mmCIF file of C-alpha atoms and ligand atoms in Angstrom:
data_model
loop_
_atom_site.group_PDB
_atom_site.id
_atom_site.type_symbol
_atom_site.label_atom_id
_atom_site.label_comp_id
_atom_site.label_asym_id
_atom_site.label_seq_id
_atom_site.Cartn_x
_atom_site.Cartn_y
_atom_site.Cartn_z
ATOM 1 C CA MET A 1 0.000 0.000 0.000
ATOM 2 C CA ILE A 2 2.794 2.389 0.970
ATOM 3 C CA ARG A 3 4.523 1.552 -2.282
ATOM 4 C CA MET A 4 1.394 2.638 -4.184
ATOM 5 C CA ILE A 5 1.114 5.935 -2.318
ATOM 6 C CA ASN A 6 4.740 6.737 -3.031
ATOM 7 C CA MET A 7 4.439 5.930 -6.699
ATOM 8 C CA PRO A 8 4.825 9.088 -8.781
ATOM 9 C CA MET A 9 1.577 10.200 -10.415
ATOM 10 C CA PRO A 10 1.967 10.681 -14.158
ATOM 11 C CA LYS A 11 1.274 14.143 -15.538
ATOM 12 C CA ALA A 12 -2.214 14.176 -16.976
ATOM 13 C CA ASP A 13 -4.603 16.349 -18.996
ATOM 14 C CA ILE A 14 -7.556 16.889 -16.629
ATOM 15 C CA LEU A 15 -10.834 18.603 -17.486
ATOM 16 C CA VAL A 16 -12.592 20.346 -14.594
ATOM 17 C CA VAL A 17 -16.289 20.965 -15.283
ATOM 18 C CA ASP A 18 -18.075 23.229 -12.786
ATOM 19 C CA ASP A 19 -20.155 26.396 -12.971
ATOM 20 C CA ASN A 20 -19.014 27.479 -9.524
ATOM 21 C CA GLU A 21 -15.968 29.751 -9.899
ATOM 22 C CA MET A 22 -14.680 29.024 -6.398
ATOM 23 C CA ASN A 23 -14.721 25.252 -6.902
ATOM 24 C CA VAL A 24 -12.962 25.617 -10.233
ATOM 25 C CA ARG A 25 -10.180 27.713 -8.695
ATOM 26 C CA VAL A 26 -9.615 25.316 -5.792
ATOM 27 C CA LEU A 27 -9.516 22.248 -8.040
ATOM 28 C CA GLU A 28 -7.348 23.923 -10.652
ATOM 29 C CA ALA A 29 -4.791 25.103 -8.064
ATOM 30 C CA LEU A 30 -4.676 21.671 -6.454
ATOM 31 C CA LEU A 31 -4.213 19.763 -9.703
ATOM 32 C CA VAL A 32 -1.703 22.218 -11.186
ATOM 33 C CA SER A 33 0.344 22.010 -7.962
ATOM 34 C CA ARG A 34 0.656 18.247 -8.653
ATOM 35 C CA GLY A 35 1.991 18.904 -12.128
ATOM 36 C CA HIS A 36 -1.185 18.257 -14.153
ATOM 37 C CA ASP A 37 -2.440 20.287 -17.105
ATOM 38 C CA VAL A 38 -5.907 21.581 -16.302
ATOM 39 C CA ARG A 39 -8.633 22.647 -18.697
ATOM 40 C CA VAL A 40 -11.878 24.204 -17.464
ATOM 41 C CA ALA A 41 -15.469 24.072 -18.758
ATOM 42 C CA ARG A 42 -18.211 26.151 -17.103
ATOM 43 C CA ASP A 43 -21.191 24.085 -18.274
ATOM 44 C CA GLY A 44 -22.098 20.741 -19.839
ATOM 45 C CA GLU A 45 -22.140 22.035 -23.383
ATOM 46 C CA GLU A 46 -18.654 23.458 -23.089
ATOM 47 C CA ALA A 47 -17.514 20.221 -21.423
ATOM 48 C CA LEU A 48 -18.649 18.123 -24.404
ATOM 49 C CA GLU A 49 -16.931 20.535 -26.806
ATOM 50 C CA GLN A 50 -13.670 20.295 -24.855
ATOM 51 C CA ILE A 51 -13.842 16.499 -24.675
ATOM 52 C CA ASP A 52 -14.546 16.337 -28.385
ATOM 53 C CA LYS A 53 -11.624 18.656 -29.199
ATOM 54 C CA LYS A 54 -9.133 16.525 -27.278
ATOM 55 C CA HIS A 55 -9.919 13.523 -25.096
ATOM 56 C CA PRO A 56 -8.763 14.314 -21.549
ATOM 57 C CA ASP A 57 -7.117 11.690 -19.308
ATOM 58 C CA LEU A 58 -9.680 12.414 -16.584
ATOM 59 C CA VAL A 59 -12.809 14.530 -16.057
ATOM 60 C CA LEU A 60 -13.948 16.049 -12.749
ATOM 61 C CA LEU A 61 -17.621 16.639 -13.406
ATOM 62 C CA ASP A 62 -20.106 18.715 -11.441
ATOM 63 C CA VAL A 63 -23.700 17.435 -11.580
ATOM 64 C CA MET A 64 -25.835 20.575 -11.234
ATOM 65 C CA MET A 65 -25.019 22.891 -14.123
ATOM 66 C CA PRO A 66 -26.874 25.149 -16.547
ATOM 67 C CA LYS A 67 -27.830 23.929 -20.086
ATOM 68 C CA ILE A 68 -26.644 20.308 -20.076
ATOM 69 C CA ASP A 69 -26.187 18.840 -16.573
ATOM 70 C CA GLY A 70 -23.462 16.459 -15.427
ATOM 71 C CA PHE A 71 -25.611 13.342 -15.890
ATOM 72 C CA GLN A 72 -26.250 14.178 -19.526
ATOM 73 C CA VAL A 73 -22.552 14.807 -20.105
ATOM 74 C CA LEU A 74 -21.813 11.449 -18.492
ATOM 75 C CA GLU A 75 -24.375 9.630 -20.639
ATOM 76 C CA ASN A 76 -23.076 11.282 -23.761
ATOM 77 C CA VAL A 77 -19.431 10.405 -23.034
ATOM 78 C CA ARG A 78 -20.264 6.788 -22.162
ATOM 79 C CA SER A 79 -22.400 6.238 -25.248
ATOM 80 C CA ASN A 80 -19.612 7.249 -27.598
ATOM 81 C CA ARG A 81 -17.093 4.479 -28.407
ATOM 82 C CA GLU A 82 -14.294 6.992 -28.753
ATOM 83 C CA THR A 83 -14.776 8.461 -25.289
ATOM 84 C CA GLU A 84 -16.467 5.682 -23.292
ATOM 85 C CA LEU A 85 -13.325 4.763 -21.375
ATOM 86 C CA ILE A 86 -12.393 8.266 -20.160
ATOM 87 C CA PRO A 87 -12.339 8.174 -16.340
ATOM 88 C CA ILE A 88 -14.929 10.473 -14.764
ATOM 89 C CA ILE A 89 -15.251 11.570 -11.134
ATOM 90 C CA LEU A 90 -18.596 13.167 -10.252
ATOM 91 C CA LEU A 91 -18.661 16.144 -7.890
ATOM 92 C CA THR A 92 -21.814 15.958 -5.767
ATOM 93 C CA ALA A 93 -23.288 17.400 -2.586
ATOM 94 C CA LEU A 94 -22.645 15.403 0.588
ATOM 95 C CA SER A 95 -26.323 14.719 1.284
ATOM 96 C CA ASP A 96 -27.222 13.773 -2.249
ATOM 97 C CA ILE A 97 -27.095 9.947 -2.090
ATOM 98 C CA ASP A 98 -29.560 9.589 -4.992
ATOM 99 C CA SER A 99 -27.303 11.558 -7.310
ATOM 100 C CA ASN A 100 -24.331 9.442 -6.319
ATOM 101 C CA VAL A 101 -26.214 6.225 -7.076
ATOM 102 C CA LYS A 102 -27.542 7.573 -10.372
ATOM 103 C CA GLY A 103 -24.052 8.772 -11.313
ATOM 104 C CA ILE A 104 -22.483 5.369 -10.691
ATOM 105 C CA GLU A 105 -25.330 3.694 -12.602
ATOM 106 C CA LEU A 106 -24.686 5.969 -15.564
ATOM 107 C CA GLY A 107 -21.036 4.921 -15.549
ATOM 108 C CA ALA A 108 -19.167 7.406 -13.336
ATOM 109 C CA ASP A 109 -15.959 5.793 -12.073
ATOM 110 C CA ASP A 110 -16.112 7.489 -8.693
ATOM 111 C CA PHE A 111 -17.647 10.473 -6.917
ATOM 112 C CA ILE A 112 -16.406 13.013 -4.449
ATOM 113 C CA THR A 113 -18.599 15.065 -2.189
ATOM 114 C CA LYS A 114 -18.354 18.811 -1.659
ATOM 115 C CA PRO A 115 -16.707 20.370 0.250
ATOM 116 C CA PHE A 116 -13.709 18.367 -0.959
ATOM 117 C CA ASN A 117 -11.255 16.609 1.217
ATOM 118 C CA LYS A 118 -8.095 17.345 -0.775
ATOM 119 C CA SER A 119 -6.221 14.160 0.149
ATOM 120 C CA LEU A 120 -9.209 11.972 -0.691
ATOM 121 C CA LEU A 121 -9.745 13.740 -4.005
ATOM 122 C CA MET A 122 -6.088 13.410 -4.990
ATOM 123 C CA ALA A 123 -6.026 9.718 -3.977
ATOM 124 C CA ARG A 124 -9.019 9.054 -6.234
ATOM 125 C CA VAL A 125 -7.501 11.031 -9.085
ATOM 126 C CA ARG A 126 -4.292 9.056 -8.724
ATOM 127 C CA ASN A 127 -6.115 5.706 -8.749
ATOM 128 C CA LEU A 128 -8.100 6.503 -11.858
ATOM 129 C CA LEU A 129 -5.077 7.841 -13.707
ATOM 130 C CA ARG A 130 -3.225 4.630 -12.927
ATOM 131 C CA GLY A 131 -6.103 2.638 -14.456
ATOM 132 C CA LYS A 132 -6.087 4.928 -17.472
ATOM 133 C CA ASN A 133 -2.341 4.340 -17.899
ATOM 134 C CA LEU A 134 -2.895 0.594 -17.925
ATOM 135 C CA LEU A 135 -5.536 0.985 -20.623
ATOM 136 C CA ASP A 136 -3.186 3.171 -22.676
ATOM 137 C CA GLU A 137 -0.524 0.489 -22.320
ATOM 138 C CA LEU A 138 -2.961 -2.122 -23.616
ATOM 139 C CA GLU A 139 -3.549 0.091 -26.629
ATOM 140 C CA SER A 140 0.182 0.255 -27.241
ATOM 141 C CA VAL A 141 0.245 -3.552 -27.088
ATOM 142 C CA ASP A 142 -2.216 -3.509 -30.004
ATOM 143 C CA ALA A 143 -0.001 -1.088 -31.907
ATOM 144 C CA VAL A 144 3.007 -3.403 -31.413
ATOM 145 C CA ILE A 145 0.914 -6.385 -32.526
ATOM 146 C CA ALA A 146 -0.163 -4.562 -35.685
ATOM 147 C CA MET A 147 3.480 -3.727 -36.428
ATOM 148 C CA THR A 148 4.558 -7.331 -35.821
ATOM 149 C CA ALA A 149 1.834 -8.507 -38.199
ATOM 150 C CA LYS A 150 3.368 -6.338 -40.939
ATOM 151 C CA ILE A 151 6.822 -7.820 -40.270
ATOM 152 C CA ILE A 152 5.417 -11.354 -40.559
ATOM 153 C CA GLU A 153 3.775 -10.503 -43.836
ATOM 154 C CA ALA A 154 6.863 -8.829 -45.287
ATOM 155 C CA LYS A 155 8.706 -12.151 -44.958
ATOM 156 C CA ASP A 156 6.359 -14.092 -47.193
ATOM 157 C CA LYS A 157 5.898 -12.449 -50.576
ATOM 158 C CA TYR A 158 3.033 -14.746 -51.593
ATOM 159 C CA THR A 159 0.850 -13.907 -48.654
ATOM 160 C CA GLU A 160 0.561 -10.155 -49.080
ATOM 161 C CA GLY A 161 -2.598 -8.956 -47.365
ATOM 162 C CA HIS A 162 -3.156 -12.446 -45.900
ATOM 163 C CA VAL A 163 -2.929 -11.357 -42.249
ATOM 164 C CA GLU A 164 -5.321 -8.471 -42.719
ATOM 165 C CA ARG A 165 -7.855 -10.575 -44.629
ATOM 166 C CA VAL A 166 -7.684 -13.502 -42.222
ATOM 167 C CA THR A 167 -8.189 -11.087 -39.331
ATOM 168 C CA THR A 168 -11.303 -9.667 -40.983
ATOM 169 C CA TYR A 169 -12.661 -13.170 -41.742
ATOM 170 C CA ALA A 170 -11.971 -14.345 -38.184
ATOM 171 C CA VAL A 171 -13.449 -11.316 -36.414
ATOM 172 C CA LYS A 172 -16.617 -11.309 -38.575
ATOM 173 C CA LEU A 173 -17.074 -15.032 -37.987
ATOM 174 C CA GLY A 174 -16.407 -14.537 -34.256
ATOM 175 C CA GLU A 175 -19.107 -11.864 -34.145
ATOM 176 C CA ALA A 176 -21.550 -14.084 -36.019
ATOM 177 C CA ALA A 177 -20.777 -16.905 -33.583
ATOM 178 C CA GLY A 178 -21.657 -14.635 -30.662
ATOM 179 C CA LEU A 179 -18.204 -14.252 -29.065
ATOM 180 C CA GLU A 180 -17.975 -11.714 -26.212
ATOM 181 C CA GLU A 181 -16.073 -8.480 -26.736
ATOM 182 C CA TRP A 182 -12.989 -9.635 -24.792
ATOM 183 C CA ASP A 183 -12.806 -12.928 -26.711
ATOM 184 C CA LEU A 184 -13.173 -11.041 -29.974
ATOM 185 C CA ARG A 185 -10.282 -8.815 -28.972
ATOM 186 C CA ASN A 186 -8.103 -11.862 -28.323
ATOM 187 C CA LEU A 187 -9.269 -13.472 -31.559
ATOM 188 C CA LYS A 188 -8.227 -10.363 -33.461
ATOM 189 C CA ARG A 189 -4.823 -10.361 -31.787
ATOM 190 C CA GLY A 190 -4.440 -14.092 -32.428
ATOM 191 C CA ALA A 191 -5.365 -13.623 -36.081
ATOM 192 C CA LEU A 192 -2.834 -10.815 -36.499
ATOM 193 C CA LEU A 193 -0.105 -12.958 -34.918
ATOM 194 C CA HIS A 194 -1.094 -16.470 -36.038
ATOM 195 C CA ASP A 195 1.878 -16.964 -38.355
ATOM 196 C CA LEU A 196 4.436 -15.203 -36.144
ATOM 197 C CA GLY A 197 6.487 -18.427 -36.027
ATOM 198 C CA LYS A 198 7.107 -18.139 -39.785
ATOM 199 C CA ILE A 199 9.805 -15.650 -38.823
ATOM 200 C CA ALA A 200 11.910 -18.718 -38.024
ATOM 201 C CA VAL A 201 11.094 -20.572 -41.271
ATOM 202 C CA PRO A 202 13.838 -20.142 -43.911
ATOM 203 C CA ASP A 203 12.854 -17.800 -46.758
ATOM 204 C CA ALA A 204 13.825 -20.469 -49.289
ATOM 205 C CA VAL A 205 11.155 -22.759 -47.814
ATOM 206 C CA LEU A 206 8.457 -20.109 -47.414
ATOM 207 C CA ASN A 207 8.898 -18.760 -50.929
ATOM 208 C CA LYS A 208 9.626 -22.033 -52.710
ATOM 209 C CA GLU A 209 7.717 -22.552 -55.911
ATOM 210 C CA GLY A 210 6.363 -26.070 -56.169
ATOM 211 C CA LYS A 211 6.229 -28.975 -53.759
ATOM 212 C CA LEU A 212 8.068 -28.987 -50.427
ATOM 213 C CA SER A 213 10.367 -31.841 -49.419
ATOM 214 C CA GLU A 214 9.718 -33.733 -46.191
ATOM 215 C CA GLU A 215 12.543 -31.819 -44.509
ATOM 216 C CA GLU A 216 11.100 -28.492 -45.647
ATOM 217 C CA TRP A 217 7.668 -29.452 -44.354
ATOM 218 C CA LYS A 218 9.183 -30.015 -40.926
ATOM 219 C CA HIS A 219 10.086 -26.319 -40.836
ATOM 220 C CA ILE A 220 6.534 -25.317 -41.730
ATOM 221 C CA LEU A 221 5.043 -27.660 -39.120
ATOM 222 C CA LEU A 222 7.043 -25.925 -36.386
ATOM 223 C CA HIS A 223 5.678 -22.409 -36.975
ATOM 224 C CA PRO A 224 2.720 -22.596 -34.511
ATOM 225 C CA SER A 225 4.966 -23.744 -31.630
ATOM 226 C CA ILE A 226 7.653 -21.184 -32.428
ATOM 227 C CA GLY A 227 5.061 -18.378 -32.528
ATOM 228 C CA ALA A 228 3.581 -19.501 -29.196
ATOM 229 C CA ASP A 229 7.067 -19.715 -27.642
ATOM 230 C CA ILE A 230 7.863 -16.147 -28.675
ATOM 231 C CA LEU A 231 4.653 -14.864 -27.075
ATOM 232 C CA GLN A 232 4.394 -17.029 -23.987
ATOM 233 C CA ASP A 233 6.046 -14.633 -21.537
ATOM 234 C CA LEU A 234 3.587 -11.842 -22.305
ATOM 235 C CA LYS A 235 0.992 -12.256 -19.574
ATOM 236 C CA SER A 236 -1.688 -10.188 -21.287
ATOM 237 C CA LEU A 237 -1.504 -12.451 -24.353
ATOM 238 C CA LYS A 238 -2.228 -15.857 -22.739
ATOM 239 C CA ALA A 239 -5.456 -16.461 -24.692
ATOM 240 C CA VAL A 240 -3.748 -15.254 -27.848
ATOM 241 C CA VAL A 241 -0.951 -17.810 -27.444
ATOM 242 C CA ASP A 242 -3.509 -20.620 -27.620
ATOM 243 C CA ILE A 243 -4.855 -19.336 -30.937
ATOM 244 C CA VAL A 244 -1.350 -19.001 -32.387
ATOM 245 C CA LEU A 245 -0.425 -22.507 -31.209
ATOM 246 C CA HIS A 246 -3.583 -24.237 -32.386
ATOM 247 C CA HIS A 247 -4.691 -22.575 -35.608
ATOM 248 C CA HIS A 248 -3.716 -25.676 -37.606
ATOM 249 C CA GLU A 249 -5.455 -28.237 -35.374
ATOM 250 C CA LYS A 250 -8.337 -30.296 -36.852
ATOM 251 C CA LEU A 251 -11.326 -31.684 -34.923
ATOM 252 C CA ASP A 252 -10.483 -35.292 -35.886
ATOM 253 C CA GLY A 253 -6.942 -35.035 -34.490
ATOM 254 C CA SER A 254 -5.256 -34.843 -37.884
ATOM 255 C CA GLY A 255 -3.902 -31.308 -37.388
ATOM 256 C CA TYR A 256 -0.675 -30.042 -35.852
ATOM 257 C CA PRO A 257 1.308 -29.479 -33.632
ATOM 258 C CA ASP A 258 -0.603 -31.135 -30.733
ATOM 259 C CA LYS A 259 -3.069 -33.329 -32.691
ATOM 260 C CA LEU A 260 -5.890 -31.986 -30.509
ATOM 261 C CA LYS A 261 -9.410 -33.407 -30.959
ATOM 262 C CA GLY A 262 -12.951 -32.004 -30.651
ATOM 263 C CA ASP A 263 -13.519 -29.964 -27.520
ATOM 264 C CA GLU A 264 -9.793 -29.693 -26.876
ATOM 265 C CA ILE A 265 -9.786 -27.050 -29.604
ATOM 266 C CA THR A 266 -11.247 -23.712 -28.509
ATOM 267 C CA LYS A 267 -13.888 -21.934 -30.548
ATOM 268 C CA GLU A 268 -11.384 -19.147 -31.289
ATOM 269 C CA SER A 269 -8.859 -21.614 -32.754
ATOM 270 C CA ARG A 270 -11.601 -23.319 -34.821
ATOM 271 C CA ILE A 271 -12.597 -19.916 -36.188
ATOM 272 C CA MET A 272 -8.978 -19.113 -37.023
ATOM 273 C CA ALA A 273 -8.573 -22.406 -38.875
ATOM 274 C CA ILE A 274 -11.584 -21.657 -41.106
ATOM 275 C CA ALA A 275 -10.460 -18.081 -41.801
ATOM 276 C CA ASP A 276 -6.910 -19.219 -42.577
ATOM 277 C CA ILE A 277 -7.921 -22.054 -44.914
ATOM 278 C CA TYR A 278 -10.475 -19.904 -46.753
ATOM 279 C CA ASP A 279 -7.871 -17.239 -47.463
ATOM 280 C CA ALA A 280 -5.297 -19.809 -48.561
ATOM 281 C CA LEU A 281 -7.849 -21.279 -51.004
ATOM 282 C CA THR A 282 -9.034 -17.979 -52.467
ATOM 283 C CA THR A 283 -5.598 -16.422 -53.050
ATOM 284 C CA THR A 284 -2.730 -17.316 -55.356
ATOM 285 C CA ARG A 285 0.204 -18.994 -53.630
ATOM 286 C CA SER A 286 3.615 -20.130 -54.892
ATOM 287 C CA TYR A 287 2.227 -23.611 -55.396
ATOM 288 C CA LYS A 288 -1.296 -22.975 -56.700
ATOM 289 C CA LYS A 289 -3.806 -20.664 -58.347
ATOM 290 C CA SER A 290 -6.683 -19.015 -56.500
ATOM 291 C CA MET A 291 -10.182 -20.545 -56.269
ATOM 292 C CA SER A 292 -13.565 -18.846 -56.434
ATOM 293 C CA PRO A 293 -15.340 -18.198 -53.096
ATOM 294 C CA GLU A 294 -17.967 -20.809 -54.068
ATOM 295 C CA THR A 295 -15.360 -23.528 -54.628
ATOM 296 C CA ALA A 296 -13.539 -22.573 -51.423
ATOM 297 C CA ILE A 297 -16.763 -22.786 -49.425
ATOM 298 C CA ARG A 298 -17.505 -26.194 -50.949
ATOM 299 C CA ILE A 299 -14.099 -27.423 -49.805
ATOM 300 C CA LEU A 300 -14.667 -26.029 -46.294
ATOM 301 C CA GLN A 301 -18.021 -27.851 -46.195
ATOM 302 C CA GLU A 302 -16.364 -31.090 -47.288
ATOM 303 C CA GLU A 303 -13.768 -30.655 -44.545
ATOM 304 C CA ALA A 304 -16.582 -30.123 -42.025
ATOM 305 C CA GLN A 305 -18.389 -33.247 -43.273
ATOM 306 C CA ALA A 306 -15.159 -35.190 -42.926
ATOM 307 C CA GLY A 307 -15.084 -34.149 -39.260
ATOM 308 C CA LYS A 308 -12.092 -31.830 -39.567
ATOM 309 C CA LEU A 309 -13.702 -28.385 -39.256
ATOM 310 C CA ASP A 310 -16.565 -27.167 -37.044
ATOM 311 C CA SER A 311 -19.709 -27.585 -39.208
ATOM 312 C CA GLU A 312 -21.715 -24.916 -37.406
ATOM 313 C CA LEU A 313 -18.940 -22.351 -37.853
ATOM 314 C CA VAL A 314 -18.449 -23.337 -41.498
ATOM 315 C CA MET A 315 -22.190 -22.844 -42.019
ATOM 316 C CA LEU A 316 -22.050 -19.385 -40.433
ATOM 317 C CA PHE A 317 -18.999 -18.503 -42.508
ATOM 318 C CA SER A 318 -20.665 -19.677 -45.751
ATOM 319 C CA ARG A 319 -23.570 -17.391 -44.957
ATOM 320 C CA LEU A 320 -21.251 -14.408 -44.456
ATOM 321 C CA VAL A 321 -19.541 -15.127 -47.780
ATOM 322 C CA LYS A 322 -22.904 -15.550 -49.552
ATOM 323 C CA ASP A 323 -24.150 -12.277 -48.061
ATOM 324 C CA GLY A 324 -21.179 -10.530 -49.672
ATOM 325 C CA ILE A 325 -19.685 -9.400 -46.346
ATOM 326 C CA PHE A 326 -16.166 -9.958 -47.698
ATOM 327 C CA ASP A 327 -16.645 -8.856 -51.313
ATOM 328 C CA ALA A 328 -14.566 -5.718 -50.831
ATOM 329 C CA ILE A 329 -11.523 -7.533 -49.439
ATOM 330 C CA SER A 330 -11.334 -10.706 -51.529
ATOM 331 C CA GLU A 331 -8.617 -10.920 -54.153
HETATM 332 FE FE1 FE2 B 1 -0.173 -20.933 -40.001
#
């Protein structure tokens, strides 16, 4: 606990929203003295304009204000995907329990009652900013993943655009299959990184025109395990590692590297397998020409009938293809 209190608080861009001049001055002085940049809005309308102009790291929001009140600002910020995660502390009157409850229900992260206890206010500000920093870090993880995906693709000249297309196929199929938001996020990360292990496959093998020798195939077969090994120390990517490791498994145990069967293969990995195979079939590779979507779907259906791919997911995917969901991205 002491360690947390002593941790330096990062400098943040904080928006103070209050129509009471005195409150604004007190809060501004307090926050500036801790090294933060402070912006001020005197009513709800101005607050929304300021948030729109540049997303602050934190908002201190008064409830009772002219024009648009604090609750409406809160609702507006939470209903917008771009701003929904901005931490908001409501400023309410001590006796106003109902407002506090309503505020939390509408998505306020915390509230502080007037008159402020400075230490309590600063402790809450510090906590929320720490959470915000973690979220920002997660976003940078996604940026690194996107960059890594480009590196993977640059290595294999025949699979240009493959990662991006497979990711689109997988995420759309995941949505159609009813995956939760967090699982979809991991599926997207897994799709972007699924062939990471190809970094360790010799270029001469990856780009070879024609059939691979048995020895060359051994290199290819290792790419899921190598990719998973590279990622395994990243705690936030645990679920992603499973997708990378098992995107070539088949329900009947004929896949690789672990020869998993049936329920041993997660829904995310089954989805990845379908997306990956469909893209391989519909694009030109060093060893073959591309197929039409109809032929590719027929092959996926045959694979499902043979007990290799998840029939329900293949059916959902066929429907997406038929509905033209992917027309814009197919080769
Ligand atoms: Fe692969």
